[in-house]
Amino acid sequence: MTKVTAQLSVSMDGCYAGPRHDGDGDWLKSAESHGFFRVTRWATEAMAWRERQGFAGGRQDANSEIIAESFASAGAYVMGRRMADGGEVPWGDEPPFRAPVFVVTHRPRQKLLRQGGTSFTYVTDGVESAVAQARAAAGGKNVAVAGGGSLVRQVLRAGLLNELELHVVPALLGTGMRLFDADLGLGEFEAIELTPTRVVSAPDVTHIRYTVNGRAPLLLDDRGRGTS
């Protein structure tokens, strides 16, 4: 059964990158990029990630196995326009996805075909449409929401996300782009509940997988009195 999944590397204070970099200037020299690479270092040093990018070397360990698993389970991807635009040149003619990618955007663009099975379809009628198109193209495998964090929140807010995996890095960025911000559309007495289904610990990162149960009311308990 096709699931809609998402995974992000975050610091212990919930940031997936440093403060957002807008406008001119080299993104690689920005605080946003420095925070991003700090929380994704575990991945870029893993053999499975490096092989997928066409690089040599890397470590074969639990981190590498998790990356290989995520690539193998994805039949299609959904991503935001900022991520797609930022990755277009670095990914080159053979991006690492090797599957259809559906880009959520307000700006139309013709479909891009790349080597290795990757294509980029630009979807202008909302995240629900992008997820539906990705489901149809996934061939029974999972739809992976590749990010960024704003898009993951949109999918979560729309009730479309089945599984979330956080790769929690033991670092505090202090400030930056936070995964869980105040735009989840939750009522004052409402929460989104998740159930942890797997925890894998490594020296440089802890991988926590959750099933997303959905919205639920916040209920006042009896504060331990045993009268409920």
mmCIF file of C-alpha atoms in Angstrom:
data_model
loop_
_atom_site.group_PDB
_atom_site.id
_atom_site.type_symbol
_atom_site.label_atom_id
_atom_site.label_comp_id
_atom_site.label_asym_id
_atom_site.label_seq_id
_atom_site.Cartn_x
_atom_site.Cartn_y
_atom_site.Cartn_z
ATOM 1 C CA MET A 1 0.000 0.000 0.000
ATOM 2 C CA THR A 2 1.352 3.405 -0.975
ATOM 3 C CA LYS A 3 2.190 5.638 1.984
ATOM 4 C CA VAL A 4 3.009 9.338 1.951
ATOM 5 C CA THR A 5 6.217 9.733 3.929
ATOM 6 C CA ALA A 6 8.570 12.526 4.885
ATOM 7 C CA GLN A 7 11.937 12.664 6.564
ATOM 8 C CA LEU A 8 14.104 15.541 7.671
ATOM 9 C CA SER A 9 17.303 16.022 9.605
ATOM 10 C CA VAL A 10 16.816 18.419 12.502
ATOM 11 C CA SER A 11 18.823 19.821 15.377
ATOM 12 C CA MET A 12 17.718 19.138 18.926
ATOM 13 C CA ASP A 13 15.954 22.503 18.937
ATOM 14 C CA GLY A 14 14.022 21.598 15.803
ATOM 15 C CA CYS A 15 15.893 23.450 13.043
ATOM 16 C CA TYR A 16 16.551 21.863 9.658
ATOM 17 C CA ALA A 17 18.716 24.767 8.457
ATOM 18 C CA GLY A 18 20.080 28.070 9.676
ATOM 19 C CA PRO A 19 18.226 31.374 9.267
ATOM 20 C CA ARG A 20 16.613 31.634 5.841
ATOM 21 C CA HIS A 21 18.782 33.153 3.122
ATOM 22 C CA ASP A 22 16.918 35.355 0.657
ATOM 23 C CA GLY A 23 18.068 37.669 -2.088
ATOM 24 C CA ASP A 24 21.491 37.911 -3.622
ATOM 25 C CA GLY A 25 24.677 36.300 -2.413
ATOM 26 C CA ASP A 26 26.183 32.838 -2.353
ATOM 27 C CA TRP A 27 23.858 30.413 -0.556
ATOM 28 C CA LEU A 28 26.814 28.185 0.317
ATOM 29 C CA LYS A 29 28.274 31.027 2.376
ATOM 30 C CA SER A 30 25.016 31.749 4.192
ATOM 31 C CA ALA A 31 24.015 30.850 7.737
ATOM 32 C CA GLU A 32 21.143 28.815 6.260
ATOM 33 C CA SER A 33 23.542 26.501 4.429
ATOM 34 C CA HIS A 34 25.868 26.161 7.413
ATOM 35 C CA GLY A 35 22.984 25.002 9.595
ATOM 36 C CA PHE A 36 21.692 22.694 6.878
ATOM 37 C CA PHE A 37 25.024 20.974 6.352
ATOM 38 C CA ARG A 38 25.559 20.660 10.100
ATOM 39 C CA VAL A 39 22.375 18.616 10.554
ATOM 40 C CA THR A 40 22.858 16.554 7.369
ATOM 41 C CA ARG A 41 26.529 15.663 7.871
ATOM 42 C CA TRP A 42 25.561 12.147 8.977
ATOM 43 C CA ALA A 43 23.968 11.607 5.549
ATOM 44 C CA THR A 44 26.668 13.111 3.346
ATOM 45 C CA GLU A 45 29.258 10.882 5.010
ATOM 46 C CA ALA A 46 27.210 7.706 4.393
ATOM 47 C CA MET A 47 28.165 5.351 1.574
ATOM 48 C CA ALA A 48 24.603 4.947 0.247
ATOM 49 C CA TRP A 49 24.168 8.712 -0.099
ATOM 50 C CA ARG A 50 27.535 9.174 -1.767
ATOM 51 C CA GLU A 51 26.933 6.336 -4.221
ATOM 52 C CA ARG A 52 23.579 7.830 -5.189
ATOM 53 C CA GLN A 53 25.272 11.165 -5.889
ATOM 54 C CA GLY A 54 27.994 9.503 -7.946
ATOM 55 C CA PHE A 55 30.697 10.052 -5.306
ATOM 56 C CA ALA A 56 33.201 7.523 -4.022
ATOM 57 C CA GLY A 57 33.852 6.538 -0.422
ATOM 58 C CA GLY A 58 31.675 6.955 2.616
ATOM 59 C CA ARG A 59 30.839 4.798 5.598
ATOM 60 C CA GLN A 60 28.773 1.618 5.449
ATOM 61 C CA ASP A 61 26.873 1.723 8.721
ATOM 62 C CA ALA A 62 23.360 2.041 10.145
ATOM 63 C CA ASN A 63 23.058 5.552 8.702
ATOM 64 C CA SER A 64 23.906 4.271 5.238
ATOM 65 C CA GLU A 65 21.368 1.461 5.553
ATOM 66 C CA ILE A 66 18.610 3.927 6.428
ATOM 67 C CA ILE A 67 19.425 6.087 3.408
ATOM 68 C CA ALA A 68 19.457 3.063 1.108
ATOM 69 C CA GLU A 69 16.102 1.982 2.550
ATOM 70 C CA SER A 70 14.550 5.390 1.909
ATOM 71 C CA PHE A 71 15.709 5.478 -1.714
ATOM 72 C CA ALA A 72 14.461 1.933 -2.313
ATOM 73 C CA SER A 73 10.991 2.583 -0.862
ATOM 74 C CA ALA A 74 10.216 5.748 -2.857
ATOM 75 C CA GLY A 75 8.347 5.437 -6.141
ATOM 76 C CA ALA A 76 7.742 9.167 -6.565
ATOM 77 C CA TYR A 77 8.630 12.411 -4.819
ATOM 78 C CA VAL A 78 6.942 15.701 -3.955
ATOM 79 C CA MET A 79 9.067 18.781 -3.299
ATOM 80 C CA GLY A 80 8.832 22.550 -3.043
ATOM 81 C CA ARG A 81 9.876 24.914 -5.810
ATOM 82 C CA ARG A 82 12.676 26.477 -3.746
ATOM 83 C CA MET A 83 14.315 23.098 -3.241
ATOM 84 C CA ALA A 84 13.850 22.145 -6.880
ATOM 85 C CA ASP A 85 15.342 25.400 -8.160
ATOM 86 C CA GLY A 86 18.230 25.266 -5.699
ATOM 87 C CA GLY A 87 19.104 21.672 -6.603
ATOM 88 C CA GLU A 88 18.716 21.862 -10.369
ATOM 89 C CA VAL A 89 22.329 22.770 -11.125
ATOM 90 C CA PRO A 90 24.064 20.730 -8.372
ATOM 91 C CA TRP A 91 22.037 17.603 -9.231
ATOM 92 C CA GLY A 92 23.172 17.811 -12.855
ATOM 93 C CA ASP A 93 21.851 15.690 -15.724
ATOM 94 C CA GLU A 94 21.264 12.615 -13.539
ATOM 95 C CA PRO A 95 19.628 13.640 -10.239
ATOM 96 C CA PRO A 96 19.628 11.134 -7.371
ATOM 97 C CA PHE A 97 15.859 10.520 -7.312
ATOM 98 C CA ARG A 98 15.521 8.117 -10.271
ATOM 99 C CA ALA A 99 11.747 8.529 -10.105
ATOM 100 C CA PRO A 100 9.089 11.120 -11.008
ATOM 101 C CA VAL A 101 9.262 14.314 -8.938
ATOM 102 C CA PHE A 102 6.247 16.603 -8.570
ATOM 103 C CA VAL A 103 7.130 20.192 -7.693
ATOM 104 C CA VAL A 104 4.553 22.323 -5.847
ATOM 105 C CA THR A 105 4.697 25.835 -7.281
ATOM 106 C CA HIS A 106 2.736 28.909 -8.316
ATOM 107 C CA ARG A 107 4.914 29.432 -11.406
ATOM 108 C CA PRO A 108 4.208 27.168 -14.407
ATOM 109 C CA ARG A 109 7.101 25.449 -16.132
ATOM 110 C CA GLN A 110 7.363 22.699 -18.706
ATOM 111 C CA LYS A 111 8.151 19.209 -17.483
ATOM 112 C CA LEU A 112 11.882 18.490 -17.215
ATOM 113 C CA LEU A 113 13.203 15.073 -18.216
ATOM 114 C CA ARG A 114 16.525 13.975 -16.798
ATOM 115 C CA GLN A 115 18.686 10.887 -17.095
ATOM 116 C CA GLY A 116 18.300 7.906 -14.793
ATOM 117 C CA GLY A 117 14.495 8.015 -14.665
ATOM 118 C CA THR A 118 14.084 11.387 -12.931
ATOM 119 C CA SER A 119 11.507 13.860 -14.226
ATOM 120 C CA PHE A 120 10.241 17.123 -12.724
ATOM 121 C CA THR A 121 6.547 17.957 -13.177
ATOM 122 C CA TYR A 122 5.540 21.434 -11.991
ATOM 123 C CA VAL A 123 2.141 21.346 -10.256
ATOM 124 C CA THR A 124 0.343 24.684 -9.924
ATOM 125 C CA ASP A 125 -2.995 23.577 -8.428
ATOM 126 C CA GLY A 126 -1.906 22.793 -4.884
ATOM 127 C CA VAL A 127 -0.219 20.251 -2.669
ATOM 128 C CA GLU A 128 -3.199 17.880 -2.726
ATOM 129 C CA SER A 129 -2.922 17.612 -6.511
ATOM 130 C CA ALA A 130 0.833 17.056 -6.349
ATOM 131 C CA VAL A 131 0.430 14.230 -3.828
ATOM 132 C CA ALA A 132 -2.363 12.643 -5.876
ATOM 133 C CA GLN A 133 -0.260 12.737 -9.045
ATOM 134 C CA ALA A 134 2.719 11.288 -7.179
ATOM 135 C CA ARG A 135 0.549 8.452 -5.819
ATOM 136 C CA ALA A 136 -0.574 7.601 -9.330
ATOM 137 C CA ALA A 137 3.034 7.565 -10.558
ATOM 138 C CA ALA A 138 4.580 5.682 -7.614
ATOM 139 C CA GLY A 139 3.799 2.189 -8.915
ATOM 140 C CA GLY A 140 2.696 0.934 -5.503
ATOM 141 C CA LYS A 141 5.772 2.279 -3.717
ATOM 142 C CA ASN A 142 5.789 5.212 -1.312
ATOM 143 C CA VAL A 143 5.439 8.896 -2.093
ATOM 144 C CA ALA A 144 8.329 10.703 -0.410
ATOM 145 C CA VAL A 145 7.855 14.365 0.485
ATOM 146 C CA ALA A 146 11.394 15.568 -0.065
ATOM 147 C CA GLY A 147 10.984 19.028 1.446
ATOM 148 C CA GLY A 148 11.685 21.604 2.406
ATOM 149 C CA GLY A 149 10.183 22.009 5.821
ATOM 150 C CA SER A 150 7.431 24.380 4.703
ATOM 151 C CA LEU A 151 6.140 21.789 2.247
ATOM 152 C CA VAL A 152 6.254 19.030 4.886
ATOM 153 C CA ARG A 153 4.087 21.233 7.107
ATOM 154 C CA GLN A 154 1.639 21.811 4.255
ATOM 155 C CA VAL A 155 1.272 18.071 3.698
ATOM 156 C CA LEU A 156 0.930 17.458 7.440
ATOM 157 C CA ARG A 157 -1.633 20.255 7.802
ATOM 158 C CA ALA A 158 -3.676 18.814 4.935
ATOM 159 C CA GLY A 159 -3.825 15.410 6.664
ATOM 160 C CA LEU A 160 -1.982 13.698 3.818
ATOM 161 C CA LEU A 161 1.120 12.480 5.675
ATOM 162 C CA ASN A 162 1.164 8.858 6.865
ATOM 163 C CA GLU A 163 4.708 8.575 8.194
ATOM 164 C CA LEU A 164 7.340 11.004 9.437
ATOM 165 C CA GLU A 165 10.976 10.172 10.155
ATOM 166 C CA LEU A 166 13.159 12.639 12.004
ATOM 167 C CA HIS A 167 16.932 12.334 12.039
ATOM 168 C CA VAL A 168 17.774 14.185 15.248
ATOM 169 C CA VAL A 169 21.339 15.501 15.419
ATOM 170 C CA PRO A 170 22.854 16.269 18.847
ATOM 171 C CA ALA A 171 23.397 19.962 18.193
ATOM 172 C CA LEU A 172 21.593 23.182 19.123
ATOM 173 C CA LEU A 173 21.481 25.774 16.348
ATOM 174 C CA GLY A 174 19.764 28.363 18.535
ATOM 175 C CA THR A 175 17.960 29.928 15.601
ATOM 176 C CA GLY A 176 17.060 28.920 12.087
ATOM 177 C CA MET A 177 14.357 27.392 9.925
ATOM 178 C CA ARG A 178 12.216 25.269 12.230
ATOM 179 C CA LEU A 179 10.328 22.231 11.029
ATOM 180 C CA PHE A 180 7.346 22.663 13.341
ATOM 181 C CA ASP A 181 6.266 26.261 13.155
ATOM 182 C CA ALA A 182 3.000 27.995 14.049
ATOM 183 C CA ASP A 183 1.380 27.376 10.656
ATOM 184 C CA LEU A 184 -0.045 23.865 11.152
ATOM 185 C CA GLY A 185 -3.579 25.236 11.306
ATOM 186 C CA LEU A 186 -4.282 23.714 14.711
ATOM 187 C CA GLY A 187 -7.050 24.947 16.964
ATOM 188 C CA GLU A 188 -6.296 26.200 20.459
ATOM 189 C CA PHE A 189 -7.331 22.837 21.969
ATOM 190 C CA GLU A 190 -6.064 20.557 19.212
ATOM 191 C CA ALA A 191 -2.905 18.577 18.450
ATOM 192 C CA ILE A 192 -1.506 16.283 15.784
ATOM 193 C CA GLU A 193 -0.687 12.957 17.412
ATOM 194 C CA LEU A 194 2.054 10.556 16.301
ATOM 195 C CA THR A 195 3.144 7.091 17.389
ATOM 196 C CA PRO A 196 6.868 6.196 17.379
ATOM 197 C CA THR A 197 7.392 2.932 15.503
ATOM 198 C CA ARG A 198 11.194 2.704 15.222
ATOM 199 C CA VAL A 199 14.229 4.230 16.890
ATOM 200 C CA VAL A 200 17.757 3.665 15.562
ATOM 201 C CA SER A 201 20.601 5.243 17.512
ATOM 202 C CA ALA A 202 23.980 6.134 16.075
ATOM 203 C CA PRO A 203 26.783 8.205 17.612
ATOM 204 C CA ASP A 204 26.042 11.264 15.460
ATOM 205 C CA VAL A 205 22.256 11.036 14.947
ATOM 206 C CA THR A 206 19.113 9.333 16.255
ATOM 207 C CA HIS A 207 16.576 8.173 13.664
ATOM 208 C CA ILE A 208 12.973 8.223 14.940
ATOM 209 C CA ARG A 209 10.122 7.023 12.735
ATOM 210 C CA TYR A 210 6.535 7.987 13.545
ATOM 211 C CA THR A 211 3.144 6.970 12.252
ATOM 212 C CA VAL A 212 1.016 10.095 11.893
ATOM 213 C CA ASN A 213 -2.324 9.489 13.594
ATOM 214 C CA GLY A 214 -3.835 12.853 12.748
ATOM 215 C CA ARG A 215 -5.618 15.613 14.596
ATOM 216 C CA ALA A 216 -7.040 15.021 18.055
ATOM 217 C CA PRO A 217 -8.573 17.257 20.726
ATOM 218 C CA LEU A 218 -6.561 18.216 23.784
ATOM 219 C CA LEU A 219 -8.434 16.808 26.769
ATOM 220 C CA LEU A 220 -7.908 17.792 30.388
ATOM 221 C CA ASP A 221 -7.083 14.720 32.493
ATOM 222 C CA ASP A 222 -7.617 14.313 36.241
ATOM 223 C CA ARG A 223 -3.985 15.249 37.064
ATOM 224 C CA GLY A 224 -3.326 11.878 38.691
ATOM 225 C CA ARG A 225 -6.281 11.909 41.100
ATOM 226 C CA GLY A 226 -7.700 8.657 39.664
ATOM 227 C CA THR A 227 -11.177 10.134 39.251
ATOM 228 C CA SER A 228 -11.436 10.062 35.442
#
